[in-house]
CSV table of C-alpha atoms in Angstrom, one decimal:
chain,number,residue,atom,x,y,z
A,1,UNK,CA,0.0,0.0,0.0
A,2,UNK,CA,1.4,3.4,-0.9
A,3,UNK,CA,1.7,6.0,1.8
A,4,UNK,CA,-1.1,8.5,1.6
A,5,UNK,CA,-0.6,12.0,3.1
A,6,UNK,CA,-2.6,12.7,6.2
A,7,UNK,CA,-5.4,15.2,5.7
A,8,UNK,CA,-4.2,18.8,6.3
A,9,UNK,CA,-7.7,20.3,6.7
A,10,UNK,CA,-11.0,19.0,8.0
A,11,UNK,CA,-12.4,19.4,4.4
A,12,UNK,CA,-10.2,16.6,3.2
A,13,UNK,CA,-11.7,14.1,5.7
A,14,UNK,CA,-14.5,11.7,4.9
A,15,UNK,CA,-17.9,12.9,6.0
A,16,UNK,CA,-18.8,12.0,9.6
A,17,UNK,CA,-22.3,10.7,10.5
A,18,UNK,CA,-23.5,11.6,14.1
A,19,UNK,CA,-22.9,8.0,15.0
A,20,UNK,CA,-19.4,7.9,13.8
A,21,UNK,CA,-18.6,11.3,15.4
A,22,UNK,CA,-20.0,10.0,18.7
A,23,UNK,CA,-17.9,6.8,18.4
A,24,UNK,CA,-14.8,8.7,17.7
A,25,UNK,CA,-15.4,11.3,20.4
A,26,UNK,CA,-15.7,8.5,22.9
A,27,UNK,CA,-12.1,7.6,22.0
A,28,UNK,CA,-11.2,10.8,23.8
A,29,UNK,CA,-12.3,9.4,27.1
A,30,UNK,CA,-9.6,8.0,29.3
A,31,UNK,CA,-9.6,4.3,29.7
A,32,UNK,CA,-10.0,2.8,33.1
A,33,UNK,CA,-8.3,-0.5,32.1
A,34,UNK,CA,-5.1,1.1,30.9
A,35,UNK,CA,-1.9,-0.7,32.1
A,36,UNK,CA,-1.1,2.2,34.4
A,37,UNK,CA,-4.4,1.9,36.2
A,38,UNK,CA,-3.9,-1.8,36.8
A,39,UNK,CA,-0.4,-1.1,37.9
A,40,UNK,CA,-1.5,1.6,40.4
A,41,UNK,CA,-4.1,-0.8,41.8
A,42,UNK,CA,-1.4,-3.4,42.5
A,43,UNK,CA,1.1,-0.9,43.9
A,44,UNK,CA,-1.5,0.6,46.2
A,45,UNK,CA,-2.9,-2.7,47.4
A,46,UNK,CA,-1.8,-4.4,50.7
A,47,UNK,CA,1.9,-5.3,50.6
A,48,UNK,CA,2.2,-3.0,47.5
A,49,UNK,CA,5.6,-1.5,48.5
A,50,UNK,CA,7.0,-5.0,49.0
A,51,UNK,CA,5.6,-6.1,45.6
A,52,UNK,CA,7.1,-3.0,44.0
A,53,UNK,CA,10.6,-3.8,45.4
A,54,UNK,CA,10.5,-7.4,44.4
A,55,UNK,CA,9.2,-6.5,40.9
A,56,UNK,CA,12.0,-3.9,40.4
A,57,UNK,CA,14.6,-6.5,41.5
A,58,UNK,CA,13.1,-9.2,39.2
A,59,UNK,CA,13.3,-6.9,36.2
A,60,UNK,CA,16.4,-4.9,36.8
A,61,UNK,CA,18.4,-6.8,39.4
A,62,UNK,CA,20.0,-5.1,42.4
A,63,UNK,CA,23.3,-3.7,43.5
A,64,UNK,CA,24.5,-3.7,47.2
A,65,UNK,CA,21.0,-4.5,48.2
A,66,UNK,CA,19.4,-1.6,46.3
A,67,UNK,CA,16.8,-2.8,43.9
A,68,UNK,CA,17.2,-1.3,40.4
A,69,UNK,CA,20.2,0.8,41.4
A,70,UNK,CA,21.5,1.0,37.8
A,71,UNK,CA,18.2,2.5,36.7
A,72,UNK,CA,18.5,5.2,39.3
A,73,UNK,CA,22.0,6.2,38.2
A,74,UNK,CA,22.3,9.1,35.7
A,75,UNK,CA,25.4,7.3,34.3
A,76,UNK,CA,23.2,4.6,32.8
A,77,UNK,CA,23.3,5.1,29.0
A,78,UNK,CA,20.3,5.7,26.8
A,79,UNK,CA,21.1,2.6,24.8
A,80,UNK,CA,20.9,0.5,27.9
A,81,UNK,CA,17.6,2.0,28.9
A,82,UNK,CA,16.2,1.4,25.3
A,83,UNK,CA,17.3,-2.2,25.6
A,84,UNK,CA,15.5,-2.6,28.9
A,85,UNK,CA,12.4,-1.1,27.5
A,86,UNK,CA,12.5,-3.5,24.6
A,87,UNK,CA,13.1,-6.4,26.9
A,88,UNK,CA,10.1,-5.4,29.1
A,89,UNK,CA,7.9,-5.1,26.0
A,90,UNK,CA,8.9,-8.7,25.1
A,91,UNK,CA,8.3,-9.9,28.7
A,92,UNK,CA,4.8,-8.3,28.7
A,93,UNK,CA,3.9,-10.1,25.4
A,94,UNK,CA,5.1,-13.5,26.8
A,95,UNK,CA,3.7,-13.1,30.3
A,96,UNK,CA,2.0,-16.2,31.5
A,97,UNK,CA,-0.1,-14.4,34.2
A,98,UNK,CA,-1.2,-11.0,35.3
A,99,UNK,CA,1.5,-10.5,37.9
A,100,UNK,CA,4.3,-11.2,35.4
A,101,UNK,CA,2.6,-8.8,33.0
A,102,UNK,CA,2.4,-6.1,35.6
A,103,UNK,CA,6.1,-6.6,36.5
A,104,UNK,CA,7.0,-6.1,32.8
A,105,UNK,CA,4.8,-3.0,32.5
A,106,UNK,CA,6.4,-1.6,35.6
A,107,UNK,CA,9.8,-2.2,34.1
A,108,UNK,CA,8.7,-0.5,30.8
A,109,UNK,CA,7.4,2.6,32.6
A,110,UNK,CA,10.6,2.9,34.8
A,111,UNK,CA,12.9,2.5,31.8
A,112,UNK,CA,10.9,5.3,30.0
A,113,UNK,CA,11.0,7.4,33.1
A,114,UNK,CA,14.8,6.9,33.6
A,115,UNK,CA,15.4,8.0,30.0
A,116,UNK,CA,13.4,11.2,30.6
A,117,UNK,CA,14.8,11.9,34.0
A,118,UNK,CA,18.5,11.3,33.2
A,119,UNK,CA,18.7,12.2,29.5
A,120,UNK,CA,15.5,14.3,28.7
A,121,UNK,CA,14.8,11.7,26.0
A,122,UNK,CA,11.5,10.1,25.0
A,123,UNK,CA,12.2,6.4,24.2
A,124,UNK,CA,8.5,5.6,23.5
A,125,UNK,CA,6.3,6.6,20.6
A,126,UNK,CA,3.6,7.6,23.0
A,127,UNK,CA,2.7,11.3,23.0
A,128,UNK,CA,4.7,13.3,25.7
A,129,UNK,CA,1.5,14.6,27.2
A,130,UNK,CA,0.3,11.0,27.8
A,131,UNK,CA,3.7,10.0,29.2
A,132,UNK,CA,3.6,13.0,31.5
A,133,UNK,CA,0.2,12.1,32.9
A,134,UNK,CA,1.1,8.4,33.3
A,135,UNK,CA,4.4,9.0,35.1
A,136,UNK,CA,2.8,11.6,37.4
A,137,UNK,CA,0.2,9.1,38.4
A,138,UNK,CA,2.9,6.5,39.2
A,139,UNK,CA,5.0,9.0,41.0
A,140,UNK,CA,2.3,9.6,43.5
A,141,UNK,CA,2.0,5.9,44.3
A,142,UNK,CA,5.5,4.5,44.5
A,143,UNK,CA,8.1,4.8,47.4
A,144,UNK,CA,11.2,6.9,47.4
A,145,UNK,CA,13.5,7.3,45.6
A,146,UNK,CA,11.4,6.1,42.7
A,147,UNK,CA,8.8,8.7,43.2
A,148,UNK,CA,11.5,11.4,42.7
A,149,UNK,CA,12.7,9.7,39.5
A,150,UNK,CA,9.1,9.5,38.2
A,151,UNK,CA,8.3,13.1,39.2
A,152,UNK,CA,11.4,14.4,37.4
A,153,UNK,CA,10.6,12.3,34.3
A,154,UNK,CA,7.0,13.7,34.3
A,155,UNK,CA,8.3,17.3,34.5
A,156,UNK,CA,10.7,16.6,31.7
A,157,UNK,CA,7.9,15.0,29.5
A,158,UNK,CA,5.9,18.1,30.1
A,159,UNK,CA,8.8,20.3,29.1
A,160,UNK,CA,9.3,18.3,25.9
A,161,UNK,CA,5.6,18.6,25.1
A,162,UNK,CA,5.7,22.4,25.4
A,163,UNK,CA,8.9,22.6,23.2
A,164,UNK,CA,7.1,20.6,20.5
A,165,UNK,CA,6.4,23.0,17.6
A,166,UNK,CA,2.8,23.3,16.5
B,1,UNK,CA,-29.1,11.9,34.2
B,2,UNK,CA,-31.5,14.9,33.8
B,3,UNK,CA,-30.5,18.0,31.8
B,4,UNK,CA,-30.0,20.1,35.0
B,5,UNK,CA,-27.5,17.5,36.3
B,6,UNK,CA,-25.7,17.5,32.9
B,7,UNK,CA,-25.5,21.3,33.2
B,8,UNK,CA,-24.0,21.0,36.6
B,9,UNK,CA,-21.5,18.5,35.4
B,10,UNK,CA,-20.6,20.7,32.5
B,11,UNK,CA,-20.0,23.6,34.8
B,12,UNK,CA,-17.8,21.5,37.1
B,13,UNK,CA,-15.8,20.4,34.1
B,14,UNK,CA,-14.9,24.0,33.2
B,15,UNK,CA,-12.6,25.9,35.5
B,16,UNK,CA,-13.2,29.6,35.7
B,17,UNK,CA,-9.8,30.3,37.3
B,18,UNK,CA,-7.4,28.5,34.9
B,19,UNK,CA,-5.6,30.6,32.2
B,20,UNK,CA,-7.1,29.3,29.0
B,21,UNK,CA,-5.3,28.9,25.7
B,22,UNK,CA,-7.6,31.6,24.3
B,23,UNK,CA,-6.8,34.2,26.9
B,24,UNK,CA,-3.1,33.4,26.7
B,25,UNK,CA,-3.2,33.8,22.9
B,26,UNK,CA,-5.2,37.0,23.0
B,27,UNK,CA,-2.6,38.4,25.3
B,28,UNK,CA,0.0,37.9,22.6
B,29,UNK,CA,-1.6,40.6,20.4
B,30,UNK,CA,-2.3,40.5,16.7
B,31,UNK,CA,-0.8,37.0,16.0
B,32,UNK,CA,-2.6,35.5,19.0
B,33,UNK,CA,-5.8,37.1,17.9
B,34,UNK,CA,-5.3,35.5,14.4
B,35,UNK,CA,-4.7,32.1,16.0
B,36,UNK,CA,-7.9,32.4,18.1
B,37,UNK,CA,-9.9,33.5,15.1
B,38,UNK,CA,-8.6,30.5,13.1
B,39,UNK,CA,-9.5,28.1,16.0
B,40,UNK,CA,-13.0,29.6,16.3
B,41,UNK,CA,-13.6,29.3,12.6
B,42,UNK,CA,-12.3,25.7,12.4
B,43,UNK,CA,-14.2,24.4,15.3
B,44,UNK,CA,-17.2,26.7,15.9
B,45,UNK,CA,-18.2,28.3,12.6
B,46,UNK,CA,-20.2,25.4,11.4
B,47,UNK,CA,-22.2,24.8,14.7
B,48,UNK,CA,-22.9,28.6,14.8
B,49,UNK,CA,-24.1,28.5,11.2
B,50,UNK,CA,-26.4,25.6,12.1
B,51,UNK,CA,-27.9,27.9,14.8
B,52,UNK,CA,-28.4,30.8,12.5
B,53,UNK,CA,-30.1,28.6,9.9
B,54,UNK,CA,-32.4,27.2,12.5
B,55,UNK,CA,-33.2,30.7,13.9
B,56,UNK,CA,-35.8,33.2,12.8
B,57,UNK,CA,-33.1,35.5,11.4
B,58,UNK,CA,-32.5,33.9,8.0
B,59,UNK,CA,-33.7,37.2,6.5
B,60,UNK,CA,-30.6,38.9,7.9
B,61,UNK,CA,-28.3,37.5,5.3
B,62,UNK,CA,-26.1,34.5,4.5
B,63,UNK,CA,-25.8,32.5,7.7
B,64,UNK,CA,-22.0,32.1,7.4
B,65,UNK,CA,-21.6,35.8,6.8
B,66,UNK,CA,-23.6,36.5,10.0
B,67,UNK,CA,-21.3,34.1,11.8
B,68,UNK,CA,-18.2,35.9,10.5
B,69,UNK,CA,-19.7,39.2,11.5
B,70,UNK,CA,-20.5,37.9,15.0
B,71,UNK,CA,-17.0,36.4,15.6
B,72,UNK,CA,-15.3,39.6,14.3
B,73,UNK,CA,-17.5,41.7,16.5
B,74,UNK,CA,-16.8,39.6,19.7
B,75,UNK,CA,-13.1,39.2,19.0
B,76,UNK,CA,-12.9,43.0,18.9
B,77,UNK,CA,-14.3,43.3,22.4
B,78,UNK,CA,-11.4,43.2,24.9
B,79,UNK,CA,-13.4,41.6,27.7
B,80,UNK,CA,-15.6,39.1,25.8
B,81,UNK,CA,-13.4,36.1,26.4
B,82,UNK,CA,-12.6,37.2,30.0
B,83,UNK,CA,-16.3,37.1,30.7
B,84,UNK,CA,-16.5,33.7,29.1
B,85,UNK,CA,-13.8,32.4,31.4
B,86,UNK,CA,-15.6,33.9,34.5
B,87,UNK,CA,-18.9,32.3,33.3
B,88,UNK,CA,-17.5,28.8,33.8
B,89,UNK,CA,-19.5,27.7,30.6
B,90,UNK,CA,-18.1,25.5,27.9
B,91,UNK,CA,-17.0,27.8,25.0
B,92,UNK,CA,-19.7,26.3,22.6
B,93,UNK,CA,-22.5,27.4,25.0
B,94,UNK,CA,-21.0,30.8,25.6
B,95,UNK,CA,-20.7,31.4,21.8
B,96,UNK,CA,-24.2,30.3,21.1
B,97,UNK,CA,-25.5,32.6,23.8
B,98,UNK,CA,-23.4,35.4,22.3
B,99,UNK,CA,-24.7,34.7,18.8
B,100,UNK,CA,-28.3,34.7,20.1
B,101,UNK,CA,-27.8,38.2,21.5
B,102,UNK,CA,-26.0,39.3,18.3
B,103,UNK,CA,-29.0,38.2,16.3
B,104,UNK,CA,-31.2,40.2,18.7
B,105,UNK,CA,-29.0,43.2,18.1
B,106,UNK,CA,-29.5,42.8,14.3
B,107,UNK,CA,-33.3,42.3,14.8
B,108,UNK,CA,-33.4,45.4,17.0
B,109,UNK,CA,-32.1,47.5,14.1
B,110,UNK,CA,-34.7,45.9,11.7
B,111,UNK,CA,-37.9,46.0,13.8
B,112,UNK,CA,-40.2,45.3,10.8
B,113,UNK,CA,-38.4,42.1,9.8
B,114,UNK,CA,-39.5,40.0,12.7
B,115,UNK,CA,-43.0,39.3,13.7
B,116,UNK,CA,-44.9,37.0,16.1
B,117,UNK,CA,-43.1,33.7,16.7
B,118,UNK,CA,-39.8,34.9,15.2
B,119,UNK,CA,-39.5,37.6,17.8
B,120,UNK,CA,-40.6,35.3,20.6
B,121,UNK,CA,-38.0,32.7,19.7
B,122,UNK,CA,-35.3,35.4,19.6
B,123,UNK,CA,-36.3,36.5,23.1
B,124,UNK,CA,-35.7,33.0,24.5
B,125,UNK,CA,-32.3,32.4,26.0
B,126,UNK,CA,-31.0,29.2,24.3
B,127,UNK,CA,-29.1,28.2,27.5
B,128,UNK,CA,-32.4,28.0,29.4
B,129,UNK,CA,-35.3,25.6,29.2
B,130,UNK,CA,-35.7,22.2,27.7
B,131,UNK,CA,-33.4,20.8,25.0
B,132,UNK,CA,-34.7,21.9,21.6
B,133,UNK,CA,-34.1,20.1,18.3
B,134,UNK,CA,-32.1,23.1,17.2
B,135,UNK,CA,-29.7,22.9,20.1
B,136,UNK,CA,-29.3,19.1,19.5
B,137,UNK,CA,-28.4,19.9,15.9
B,138,UNK,CA,-25.9,22.6,17.1
B,139,UNK,CA,-24.3,20.2,19.6
B,140,UNK,CA,-24.1,17.5,17.0
B,141,UNK,CA,-22.4,19.9,14.6
B,142,UNK,CA,-20.0,20.8,17.4
B,143,UNK,CA,-19.2,17.2,18.1
B,144,UNK,CA,-18.5,16.6,14.4
B,145,UNK,CA,-16.2,19.7,14.1
B,146,UNK,CA,-14.3,18.8,17.3
B,147,UNK,CA,-13.7,15.3,16.0
B,148,UNK,CA,-12.7,16.5,12.6
B,149,UNK,CA,-10.2,19.0,14.0
B,150,UNK,CA,-8.8,16.3,16.3
B,151,UNK,CA,-8.4,14.0,13.3
B,152,UNK,CA,-6.5,16.7,11.5
B,153,UNK,CA,-4.3,17.5,14.5
B,154,UNK,CA,-3.6,13.9,15.3
B,155,UNK,CA,-2.9,13.0,11.7
B,156,UNK,CA,-0.4,15.9,11.4
B,157,UNK,CA,1.3,15.0,14.7
B,158,UNK,CA,1.7,11.3,13.6
B,159,UNK,CA,3.1,12.4,10.3
B,160,UNK,CA,5.5,14.9,12.0
B,161,UNK,CA,6.8,12.1,14.2
B,162,UNK,CA,7.2,9.6,11.3
B,163,UNK,CA,4.1,7.6,12.3
B,164,UNK,CA,2.2,8.2,9.1
B,165,UNK,CA,1.6,4.4,8.7
B,166,UNK,CA,0.3,4.2,12.2
B,167,UNK,CA,-2.2,6.9,11.2
B,168,UNK,CA,-3.1,4.9,8.2
B,169,UNK,CA,-3.8,1.9,10.4
B,170,UNK,CA,-6.1,4.1,12.6
B,171,UNK,CA,-8.0,5.3,9.5
B,172,UNK,CA,-8.4,1.9,8.1
B,173,UNK,CA,-9.7,0.5,11.4
B,174,UNK,CA,-11.9,3.4,12.5
B,175,UNK,CA,-13.1,4.9,9.2
B,176,UNK,CA,-13.3,1.9,6.9
B,177,UNK,CA,-14.2,-0.5,9.7
B,178,UNK,CA,-11.7,-3.0,8.5
B,179,UNK,CA,-10.8,-5.9,10.8
B,180,UNK,CA,-7.2,-6.0,12.0
B,181,UNK,CA,-6.4,-8.9,9.7
B,182,UNK,CA,-7.3,-6.6,6.7
B,183,UNK,CA,-5.5,-3.6,8.2
B,184,UNK,CA,-2.4,-5.8,8.6
B,185,UNK,CA,-2.7,-7.0,5.0
B,186,UNK,CA,-3.1,-3.5,3.6
B,187,UNK,CA,-0.1,-2.3,5.5
B,188,UNK,CA,1.9,-5.5,4.8
B,189,UNK,CA,2.4,-6.0,8.6
B,190,UNK,CA,1.6,-8.8,11.1
B,191,UNK,CA,-1.7,-8.5,12.8
B,192,UNK,CA,-0.2,-7.9,16.2
B,193,UNK,CA,1.9,-5.1,14.7
B,194,UNK,CA,-1.2,-3.6,13.0
B,195,UNK,CA,-3.0,-3.6,16.4
B,196,UNK,CA,-0.1,-1.9,18.1
B,197,UNK,CA,0.1,0.7,15.3
B,198,UNK,CA,-3.6,1.5,15.6
B,199,UNK,CA,-3.4,1.7,19.4
B,200,UNK,CA,-0.5,4.2,19.2
B,201,UNK,CA,-2.3,6.4,16.6
B,202,UNK,CA,-5.4,6.2,18.8
B,203,UNK,CA,-3.5,7.7,21.7
B,204,UNK,CA,-2.5,10.6,19.5
B,205,UNK,CA,-6.1,11.0,18.5
B,206,UNK,CA,-7.2,10.8,22.2
B,207,UNK,CA,-4.6,13.5,23.1
B,208,UNK,CA,-5.8,15.7,20.3
B,209,UNK,CA,-9.5,15.4,21.4
B,210,UNK,CA,-8.6,16.2,25.0
B,211,UNK,CA,-6.3,19.1,24.1
B,212,UNK,CA,-9.2,20.7,22.2
B,213,UNK,CA,-11.5,20.4,25.2
B,214,UNK,CA,-8.7,21.9,27.5
B,215,UNK,CA,-8.1,24.6,24.9
B,216,UNK,CA,-11.8,25.6,25.2
B,217,UNK,CA,-11.7,25.8,29.0
B,218,UNK,CA,-12.2,22.3,30.3
B,219,UNK,CA,-10.4,21.6,33.6
B,220,UNK,CA,-7.6,19.2,32.7
B,221,UNK,CA,-8.7,17.0,35.6
B,222,UNK,CA,-12.3,16.7,34.3
B,223,UNK,CA,-11.9,16.4,30.6
B,224,UNK,CA,-13.9,13.1,30.7
B,225,UNK,CA,-16.9,15.0,32.2
B,226,UNK,CA,-16.7,17.7,29.5
B,227,UNK,CA,-16.7,15.0,26.8
B,228,UNK,CA,-19.6,13.1,28.3
B,229,UNK,CA,-21.5,16.4,28.7
B,230,UNK,CA,-21.2,17.1,24.9
B,231,UNK,CA,-22.1,13.5,24.1
B,232,UNK,CA,-25.2,13.8,26.2
B,233,UNK,CA,-26.1,17.2,24.7
B,234,UNK,CA,-25.8,15.8,21.2
B,235,UNK,CA,-28.2,12.9,21.9
B,236,UNK,CA,-31.7,13.4,20.4
């Protein structure tokens, strides 16, 4: 299929029936079953902090008893963070149960957050505005020092969004 | 949910204290005013035209010319959009109210042109009373123009980010209603990849829709309420 240019004006779009307009407008609503919401539910449940620490260790390992120490270090390269993100995507696709899937999703978000916080770089195709909102939600739910990392990442995503030319 | 409750939800969803995109743009002077004018024309001209066509003021001229005159007049008033912000109303409702009073101003200067029912209907405030067929038509037109503008914005953004094929996947799935197997075939991709591409483009579309609501005064924390309010208003 040849690439077709995206419409530049509303006039170039196919006509919209009220039903189609309504269906499309509903896509603007936030989804309650997005990965971040399920993740928040798990982190905020009983033993959530313990689950979080064991999930970080399972995905990123630990150093001197500190789960995910490498992820928290600004010295970790962008290439390494990209690799982790890809590995987490693969882990999520292969997950045999919800808990494994949530661990992989947590790893994915933390890798994206570390890239934003340490390198001001977006390593996901998601819009910066969406990443900013997602990371801010997570920042409010996880323990220190991760909440600091996620808050910084969220601020940097916001800054990248406002720098985006119209 | 009754119409009064919907009205309350709509007001809660719009934040009178936040600095809206429109006020920030107007503060930039001529270029900002041009941006606001373009935005109003792209998103609101058609719903406003629907309102004029359904009103008793068709004698006053071409509906779209009346809409242009109305927007030029209100953009020329320094405090018009500050008053909108203080009102806590969605922009579409504020503009329809404004257009209603603009039509009354025209009618006042042509006292012979309106008689009987025409004058009565012009005296009624469109924001009050039960939902009329005209207001449903206006809200449907508004829903369509917001969706169309969001499609344009999201398509541009995807293209700018090198995600043109993701946007094609979105269009094939949501416009042509093709199953993912056919979307994948058209794009020469695996089905899982086509799903992922569609999902990513859908997030750009979601962001574009939400940005338009925020731009028009919706509280960023309550965009869902603002969207549901418009969906409810556009139901017959």
